[in-house]
PDB file of C-alpha atoms in Angstrom:
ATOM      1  CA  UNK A  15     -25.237-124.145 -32.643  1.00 57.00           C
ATOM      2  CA  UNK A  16     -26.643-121.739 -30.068  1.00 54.00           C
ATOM      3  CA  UNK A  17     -27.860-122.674 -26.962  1.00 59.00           C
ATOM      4  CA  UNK A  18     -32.092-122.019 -26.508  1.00 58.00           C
ATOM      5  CA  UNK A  19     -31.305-119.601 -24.001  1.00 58.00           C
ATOM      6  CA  UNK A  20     -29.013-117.437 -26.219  1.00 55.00           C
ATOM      7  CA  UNK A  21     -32.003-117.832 -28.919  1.00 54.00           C
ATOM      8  CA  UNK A  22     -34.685-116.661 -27.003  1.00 53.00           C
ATOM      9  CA  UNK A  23     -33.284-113.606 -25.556  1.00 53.00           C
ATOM     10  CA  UNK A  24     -32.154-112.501 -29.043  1.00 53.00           C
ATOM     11  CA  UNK A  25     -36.109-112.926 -30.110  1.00 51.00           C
ATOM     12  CA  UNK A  26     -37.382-110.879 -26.846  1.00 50.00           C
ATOM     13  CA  UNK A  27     -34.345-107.916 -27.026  1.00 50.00           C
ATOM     14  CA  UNK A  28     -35.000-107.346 -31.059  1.00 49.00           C
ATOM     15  CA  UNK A  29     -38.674-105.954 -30.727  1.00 48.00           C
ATOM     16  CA  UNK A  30     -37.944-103.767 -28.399  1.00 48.00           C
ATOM     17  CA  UNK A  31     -34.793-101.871 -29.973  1.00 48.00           C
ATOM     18  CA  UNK A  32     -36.821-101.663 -33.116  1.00 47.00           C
ATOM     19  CA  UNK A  33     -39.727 -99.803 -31.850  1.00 49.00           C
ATOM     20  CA  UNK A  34     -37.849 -97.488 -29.374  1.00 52.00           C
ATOM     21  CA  UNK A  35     -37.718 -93.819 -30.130  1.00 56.00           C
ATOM     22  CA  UNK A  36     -35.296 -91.695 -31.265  1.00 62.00           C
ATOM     23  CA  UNK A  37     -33.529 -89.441 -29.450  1.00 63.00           C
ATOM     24  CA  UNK A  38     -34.213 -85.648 -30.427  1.00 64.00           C
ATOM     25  CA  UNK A  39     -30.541 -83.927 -31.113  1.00 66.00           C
ATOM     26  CA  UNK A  40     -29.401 -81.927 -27.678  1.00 62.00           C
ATOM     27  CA  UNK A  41     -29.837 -77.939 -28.394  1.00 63.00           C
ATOM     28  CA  UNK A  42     -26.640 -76.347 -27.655  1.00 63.00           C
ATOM     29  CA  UNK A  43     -26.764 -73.062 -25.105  1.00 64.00           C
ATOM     30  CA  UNK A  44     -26.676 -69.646 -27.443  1.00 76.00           C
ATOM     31  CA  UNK A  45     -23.971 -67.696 -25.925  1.00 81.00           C
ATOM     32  CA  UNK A  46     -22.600 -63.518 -27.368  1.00 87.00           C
ATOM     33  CA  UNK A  47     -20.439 -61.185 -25.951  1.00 88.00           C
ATOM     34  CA  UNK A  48     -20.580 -57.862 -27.372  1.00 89.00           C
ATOM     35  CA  UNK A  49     -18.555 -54.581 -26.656  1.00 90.00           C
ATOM     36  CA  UNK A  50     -19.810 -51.504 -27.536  1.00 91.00           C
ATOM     37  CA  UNK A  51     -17.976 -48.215 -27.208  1.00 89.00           C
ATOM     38  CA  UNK A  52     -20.418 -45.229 -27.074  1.00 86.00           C
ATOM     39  CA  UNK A  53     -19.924 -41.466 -27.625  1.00 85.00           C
ATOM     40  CA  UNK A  54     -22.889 -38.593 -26.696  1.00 80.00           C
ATOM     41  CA  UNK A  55     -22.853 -35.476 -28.156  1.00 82.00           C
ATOM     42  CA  UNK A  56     -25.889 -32.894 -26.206  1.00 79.00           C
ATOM     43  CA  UNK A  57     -24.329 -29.818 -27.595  1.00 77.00           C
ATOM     44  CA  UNK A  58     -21.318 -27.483 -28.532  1.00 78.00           C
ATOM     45  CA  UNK A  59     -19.456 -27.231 -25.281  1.00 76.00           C
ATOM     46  CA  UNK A  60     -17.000 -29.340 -24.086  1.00 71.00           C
ATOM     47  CA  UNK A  61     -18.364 -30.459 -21.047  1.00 74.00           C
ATOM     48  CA  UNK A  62     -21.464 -31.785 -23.725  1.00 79.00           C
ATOM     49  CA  UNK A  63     -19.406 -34.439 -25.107  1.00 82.00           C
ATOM     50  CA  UNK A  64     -19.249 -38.052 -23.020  1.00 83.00           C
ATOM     51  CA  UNK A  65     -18.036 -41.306 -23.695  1.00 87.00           C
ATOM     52  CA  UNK A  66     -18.363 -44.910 -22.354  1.00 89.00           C
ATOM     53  CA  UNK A  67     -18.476 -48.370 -23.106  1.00 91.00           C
ATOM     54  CA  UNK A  68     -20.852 -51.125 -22.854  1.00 92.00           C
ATOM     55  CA  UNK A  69     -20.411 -54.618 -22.249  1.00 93.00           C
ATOM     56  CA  UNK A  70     -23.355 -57.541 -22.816  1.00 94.00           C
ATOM     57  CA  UNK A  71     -23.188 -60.869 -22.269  1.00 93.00           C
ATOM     58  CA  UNK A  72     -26.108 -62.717 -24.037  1.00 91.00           C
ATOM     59  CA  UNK A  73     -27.003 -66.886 -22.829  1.00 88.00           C
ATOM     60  CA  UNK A  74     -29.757 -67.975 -24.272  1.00 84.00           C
ATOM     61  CA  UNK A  75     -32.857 -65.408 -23.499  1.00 85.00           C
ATOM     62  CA  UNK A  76     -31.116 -63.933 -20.918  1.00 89.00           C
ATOM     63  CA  UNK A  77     -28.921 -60.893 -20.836  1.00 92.00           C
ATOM     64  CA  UNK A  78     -26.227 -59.666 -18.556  1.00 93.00           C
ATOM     65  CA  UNK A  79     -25.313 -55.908 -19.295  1.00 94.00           C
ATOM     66  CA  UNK A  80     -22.469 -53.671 -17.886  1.00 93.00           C
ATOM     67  CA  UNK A  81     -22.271 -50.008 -18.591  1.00 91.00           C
ATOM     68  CA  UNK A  82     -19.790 -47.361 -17.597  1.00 90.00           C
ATOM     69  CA  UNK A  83     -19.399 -43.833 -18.502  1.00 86.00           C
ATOM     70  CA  UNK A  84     -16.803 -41.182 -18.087  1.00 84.00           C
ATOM     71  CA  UNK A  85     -19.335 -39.419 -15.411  1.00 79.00           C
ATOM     72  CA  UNK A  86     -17.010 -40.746 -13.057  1.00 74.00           C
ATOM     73  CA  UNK A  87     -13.746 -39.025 -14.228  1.00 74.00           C
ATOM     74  CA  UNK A  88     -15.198 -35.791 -14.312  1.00 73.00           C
ATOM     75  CA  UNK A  89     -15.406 -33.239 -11.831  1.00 68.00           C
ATOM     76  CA  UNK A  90     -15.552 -34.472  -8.151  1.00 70.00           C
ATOM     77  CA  UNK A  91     -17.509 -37.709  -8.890  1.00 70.00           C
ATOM     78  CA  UNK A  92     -16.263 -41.417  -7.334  1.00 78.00           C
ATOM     79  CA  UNK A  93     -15.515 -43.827  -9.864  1.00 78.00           C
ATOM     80  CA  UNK A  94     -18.777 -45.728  -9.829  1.00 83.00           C
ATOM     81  CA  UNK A  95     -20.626 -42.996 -11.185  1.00 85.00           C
ATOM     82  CA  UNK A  96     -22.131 -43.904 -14.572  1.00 85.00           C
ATOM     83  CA  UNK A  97     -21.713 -47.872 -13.800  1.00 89.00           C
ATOM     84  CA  UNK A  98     -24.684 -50.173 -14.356  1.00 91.00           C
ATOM     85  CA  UNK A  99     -25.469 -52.852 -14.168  1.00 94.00           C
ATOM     86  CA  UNK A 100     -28.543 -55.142 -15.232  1.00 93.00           C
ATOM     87  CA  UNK A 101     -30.140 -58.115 -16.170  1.00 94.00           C
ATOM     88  CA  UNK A 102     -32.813 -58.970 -18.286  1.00 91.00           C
ATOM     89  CA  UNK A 103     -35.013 -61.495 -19.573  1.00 90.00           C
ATOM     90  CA  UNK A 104     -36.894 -60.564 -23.169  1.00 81.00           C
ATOM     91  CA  UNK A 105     -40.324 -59.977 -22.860  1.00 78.00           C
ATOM     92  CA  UNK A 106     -40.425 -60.981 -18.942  1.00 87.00           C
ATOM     93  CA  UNK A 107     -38.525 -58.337 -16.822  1.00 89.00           C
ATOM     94  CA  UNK A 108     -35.358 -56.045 -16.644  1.00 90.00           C
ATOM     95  CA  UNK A 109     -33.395 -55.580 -13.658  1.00 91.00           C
ATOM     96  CA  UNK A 110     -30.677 -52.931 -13.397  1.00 90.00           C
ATOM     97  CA  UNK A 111     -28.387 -51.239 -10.604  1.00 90.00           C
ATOM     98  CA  UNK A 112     -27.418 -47.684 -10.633  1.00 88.00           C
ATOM     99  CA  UNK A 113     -23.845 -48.078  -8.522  1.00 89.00           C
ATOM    100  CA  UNK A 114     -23.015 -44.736  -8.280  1.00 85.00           C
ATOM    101  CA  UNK A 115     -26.661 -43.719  -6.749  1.00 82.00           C
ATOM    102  CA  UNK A 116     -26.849 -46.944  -5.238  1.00 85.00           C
ATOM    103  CA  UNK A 117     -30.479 -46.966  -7.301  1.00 84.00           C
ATOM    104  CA  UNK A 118     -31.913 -50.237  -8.382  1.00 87.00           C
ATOM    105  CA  UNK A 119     -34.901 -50.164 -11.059  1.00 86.00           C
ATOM    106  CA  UNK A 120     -37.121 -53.011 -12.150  1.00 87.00           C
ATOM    107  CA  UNK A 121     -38.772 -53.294 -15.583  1.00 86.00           C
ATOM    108  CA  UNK A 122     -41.589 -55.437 -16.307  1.00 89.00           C
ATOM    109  CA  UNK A 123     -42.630 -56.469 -19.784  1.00 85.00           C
ATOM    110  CA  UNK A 124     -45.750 -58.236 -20.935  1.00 87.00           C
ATOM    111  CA  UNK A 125     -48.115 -57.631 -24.022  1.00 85.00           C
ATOM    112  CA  UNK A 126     -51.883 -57.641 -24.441  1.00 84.00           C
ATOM    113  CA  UNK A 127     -54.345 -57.066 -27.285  1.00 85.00           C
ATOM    114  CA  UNK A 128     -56.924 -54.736 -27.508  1.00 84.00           C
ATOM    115  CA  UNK A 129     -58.703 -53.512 -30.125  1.00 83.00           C
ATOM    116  CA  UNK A 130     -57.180 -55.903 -32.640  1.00 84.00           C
ATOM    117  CA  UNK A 131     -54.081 -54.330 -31.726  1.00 82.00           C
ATOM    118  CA  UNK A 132     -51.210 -55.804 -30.404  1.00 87.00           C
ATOM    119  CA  UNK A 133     -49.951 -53.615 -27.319  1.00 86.00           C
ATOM    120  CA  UNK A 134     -46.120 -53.889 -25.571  1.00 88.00           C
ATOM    121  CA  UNK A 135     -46.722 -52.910 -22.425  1.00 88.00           C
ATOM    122  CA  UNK A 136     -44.007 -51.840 -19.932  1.00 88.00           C
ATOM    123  CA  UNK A 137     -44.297 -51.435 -15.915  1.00 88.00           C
ATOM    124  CA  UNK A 138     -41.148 -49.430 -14.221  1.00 86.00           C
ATOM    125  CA  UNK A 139     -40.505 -48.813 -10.740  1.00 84.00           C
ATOM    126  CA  UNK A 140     -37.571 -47.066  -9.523  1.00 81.00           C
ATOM    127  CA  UNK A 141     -36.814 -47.653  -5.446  1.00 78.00           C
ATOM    128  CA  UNK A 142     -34.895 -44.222  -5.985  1.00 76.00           C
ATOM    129  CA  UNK A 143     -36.222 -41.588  -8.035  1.00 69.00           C
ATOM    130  CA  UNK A 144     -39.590 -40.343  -9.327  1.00 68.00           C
ATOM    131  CA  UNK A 145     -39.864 -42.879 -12.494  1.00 73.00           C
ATOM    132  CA  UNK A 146     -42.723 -45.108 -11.384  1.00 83.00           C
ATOM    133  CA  UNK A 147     -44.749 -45.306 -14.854  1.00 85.00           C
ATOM    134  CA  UNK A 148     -47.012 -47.912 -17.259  1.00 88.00           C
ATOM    135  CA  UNK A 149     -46.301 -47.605 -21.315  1.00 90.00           C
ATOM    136  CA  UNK A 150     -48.061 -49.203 -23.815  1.00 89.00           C
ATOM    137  CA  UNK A 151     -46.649 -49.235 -26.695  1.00 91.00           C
ATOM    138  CA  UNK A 152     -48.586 -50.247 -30.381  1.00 90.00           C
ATOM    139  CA  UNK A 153     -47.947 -49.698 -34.325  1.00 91.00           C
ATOM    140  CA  UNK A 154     -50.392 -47.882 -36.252  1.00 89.00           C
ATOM    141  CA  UNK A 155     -48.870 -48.627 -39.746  1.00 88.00           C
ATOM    142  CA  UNK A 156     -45.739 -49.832 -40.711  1.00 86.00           C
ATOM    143  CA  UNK A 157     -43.414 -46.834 -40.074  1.00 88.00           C
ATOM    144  CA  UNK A 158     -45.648 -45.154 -36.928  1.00 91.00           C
ATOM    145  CA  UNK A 159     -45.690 -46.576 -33.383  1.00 92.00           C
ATOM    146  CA  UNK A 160     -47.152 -44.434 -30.621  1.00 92.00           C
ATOM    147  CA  UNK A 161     -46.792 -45.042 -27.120  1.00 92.00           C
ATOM    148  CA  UNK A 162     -48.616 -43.892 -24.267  1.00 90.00           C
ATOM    149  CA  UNK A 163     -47.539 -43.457 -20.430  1.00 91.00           C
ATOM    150  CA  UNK A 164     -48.271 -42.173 -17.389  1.00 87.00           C
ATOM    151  CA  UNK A 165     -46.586 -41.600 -14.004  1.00 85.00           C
ATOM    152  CA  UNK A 166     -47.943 -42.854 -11.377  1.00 81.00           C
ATOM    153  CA  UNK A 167     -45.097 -41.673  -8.800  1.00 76.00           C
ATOM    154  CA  UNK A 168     -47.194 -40.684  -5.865  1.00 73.00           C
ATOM    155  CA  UNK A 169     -50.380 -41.046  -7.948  1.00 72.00           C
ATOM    156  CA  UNK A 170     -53.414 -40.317  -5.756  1.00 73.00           C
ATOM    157  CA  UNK A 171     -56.195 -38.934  -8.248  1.00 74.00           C
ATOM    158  CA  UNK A 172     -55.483 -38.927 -12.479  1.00 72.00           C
ATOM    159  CA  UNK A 173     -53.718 -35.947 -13.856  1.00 76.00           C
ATOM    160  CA  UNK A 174     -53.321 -35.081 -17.206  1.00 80.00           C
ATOM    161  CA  UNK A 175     -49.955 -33.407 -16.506  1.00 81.00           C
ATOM    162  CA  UNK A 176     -48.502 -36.879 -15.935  1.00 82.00           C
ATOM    163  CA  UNK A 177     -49.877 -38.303 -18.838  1.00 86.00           C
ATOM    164  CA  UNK A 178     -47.277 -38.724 -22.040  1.00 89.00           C
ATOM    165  CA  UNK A 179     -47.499 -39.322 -25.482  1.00 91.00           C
ATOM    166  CA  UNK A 180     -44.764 -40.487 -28.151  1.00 91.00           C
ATOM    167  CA  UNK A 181     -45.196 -41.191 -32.047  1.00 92.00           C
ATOM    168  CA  UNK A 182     -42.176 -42.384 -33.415  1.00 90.00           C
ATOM    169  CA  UNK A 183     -41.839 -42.485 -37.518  1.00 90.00           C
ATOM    170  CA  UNK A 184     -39.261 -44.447 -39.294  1.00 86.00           C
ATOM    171  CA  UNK A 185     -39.018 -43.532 -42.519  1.00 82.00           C
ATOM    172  CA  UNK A 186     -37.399 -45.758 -45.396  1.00 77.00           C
ATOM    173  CA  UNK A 187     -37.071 -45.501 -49.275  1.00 73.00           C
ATOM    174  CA  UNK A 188     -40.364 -47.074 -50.336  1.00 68.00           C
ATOM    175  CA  UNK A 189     -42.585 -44.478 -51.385  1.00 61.00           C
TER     176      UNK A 189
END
């Protein structure tokens, strides 16, 4: 027979493994690595052909890009022409380095309603260049989007001439 000790620490230690809680299963990181070989064609010469490759690393909801052209090869160009480099976070903010114009660029991403419309709206500054702009971007059906920008790259009173519009129509079989 067991000893009353043994007995009533079996009673107290039962009641409290029955009512604890399970644990919810761990979630395992997402991780992708995709390479993508790219070819642009801008017309019929031969210097309007160019090639390059892309490499993405994917973990989680962040994404770690690397591209590289042939800009580099041609002409009297250094070698990190046409490399970049970026980073991004969907929906929050992209980051990405120009190496060969030592040009860095952020992107920042939100979305707001308006109108009951759902608008994608994109910030960009460039530390280099003249691309300092807000987008919005909605859908007006199912096939049409339109987005709307302007530049505000040394923006000191509106101007229509730095105002942009884009409808984009993607057409499918369904009549």
């Amino acid at each position: 027979q067991k000893p009353p000790e043994a007995k009533r620490r079996r009673f107290f230690l039962k009641p409290i493994q029955a009512h604890k809680q399970p644990q919810p299963p761990k979630k395992h990181a997402t991780m992708k690595f995709d390479l993508k070989p790219t070819v642009h064609l801008s017309g019929t010469g031969k210097d309007d052909v160019s090639a390059g490759v892309t490499a993405r690393f994917d973990h989680n909801d962040l994404s770690v890009q690397v591209r590289a052209s042939d800009q580099g090869l041609r002409g009297n160009g250094s070698l990190t022409d046409g490399l970049v480099v970026s980073a991004r976070k969907d929906g929050h903010f992209t980051f990405a380095y120009d190496v060969g114009h030592d040009a860095p660029a952020f992107h920042f991403l939100s979305n707001a309603r308006v109108a009951n419309k759902d608008l994608r709206l994109k910030y960009t500054h460039e530390v280099k260049g003249k691309a300092n702009h807000l987008q919005a971007r909605f859908d007006v059906d199912d096939k049409t989007s339109a987005t709307v920008g302007w530049n505000l790259h040394g923006f000191s009173a509106p101007d229509y001439r730095q105002f942009n519009l884009k409808l984009n129509y993607q057409h499918d079989d369904k009549w």
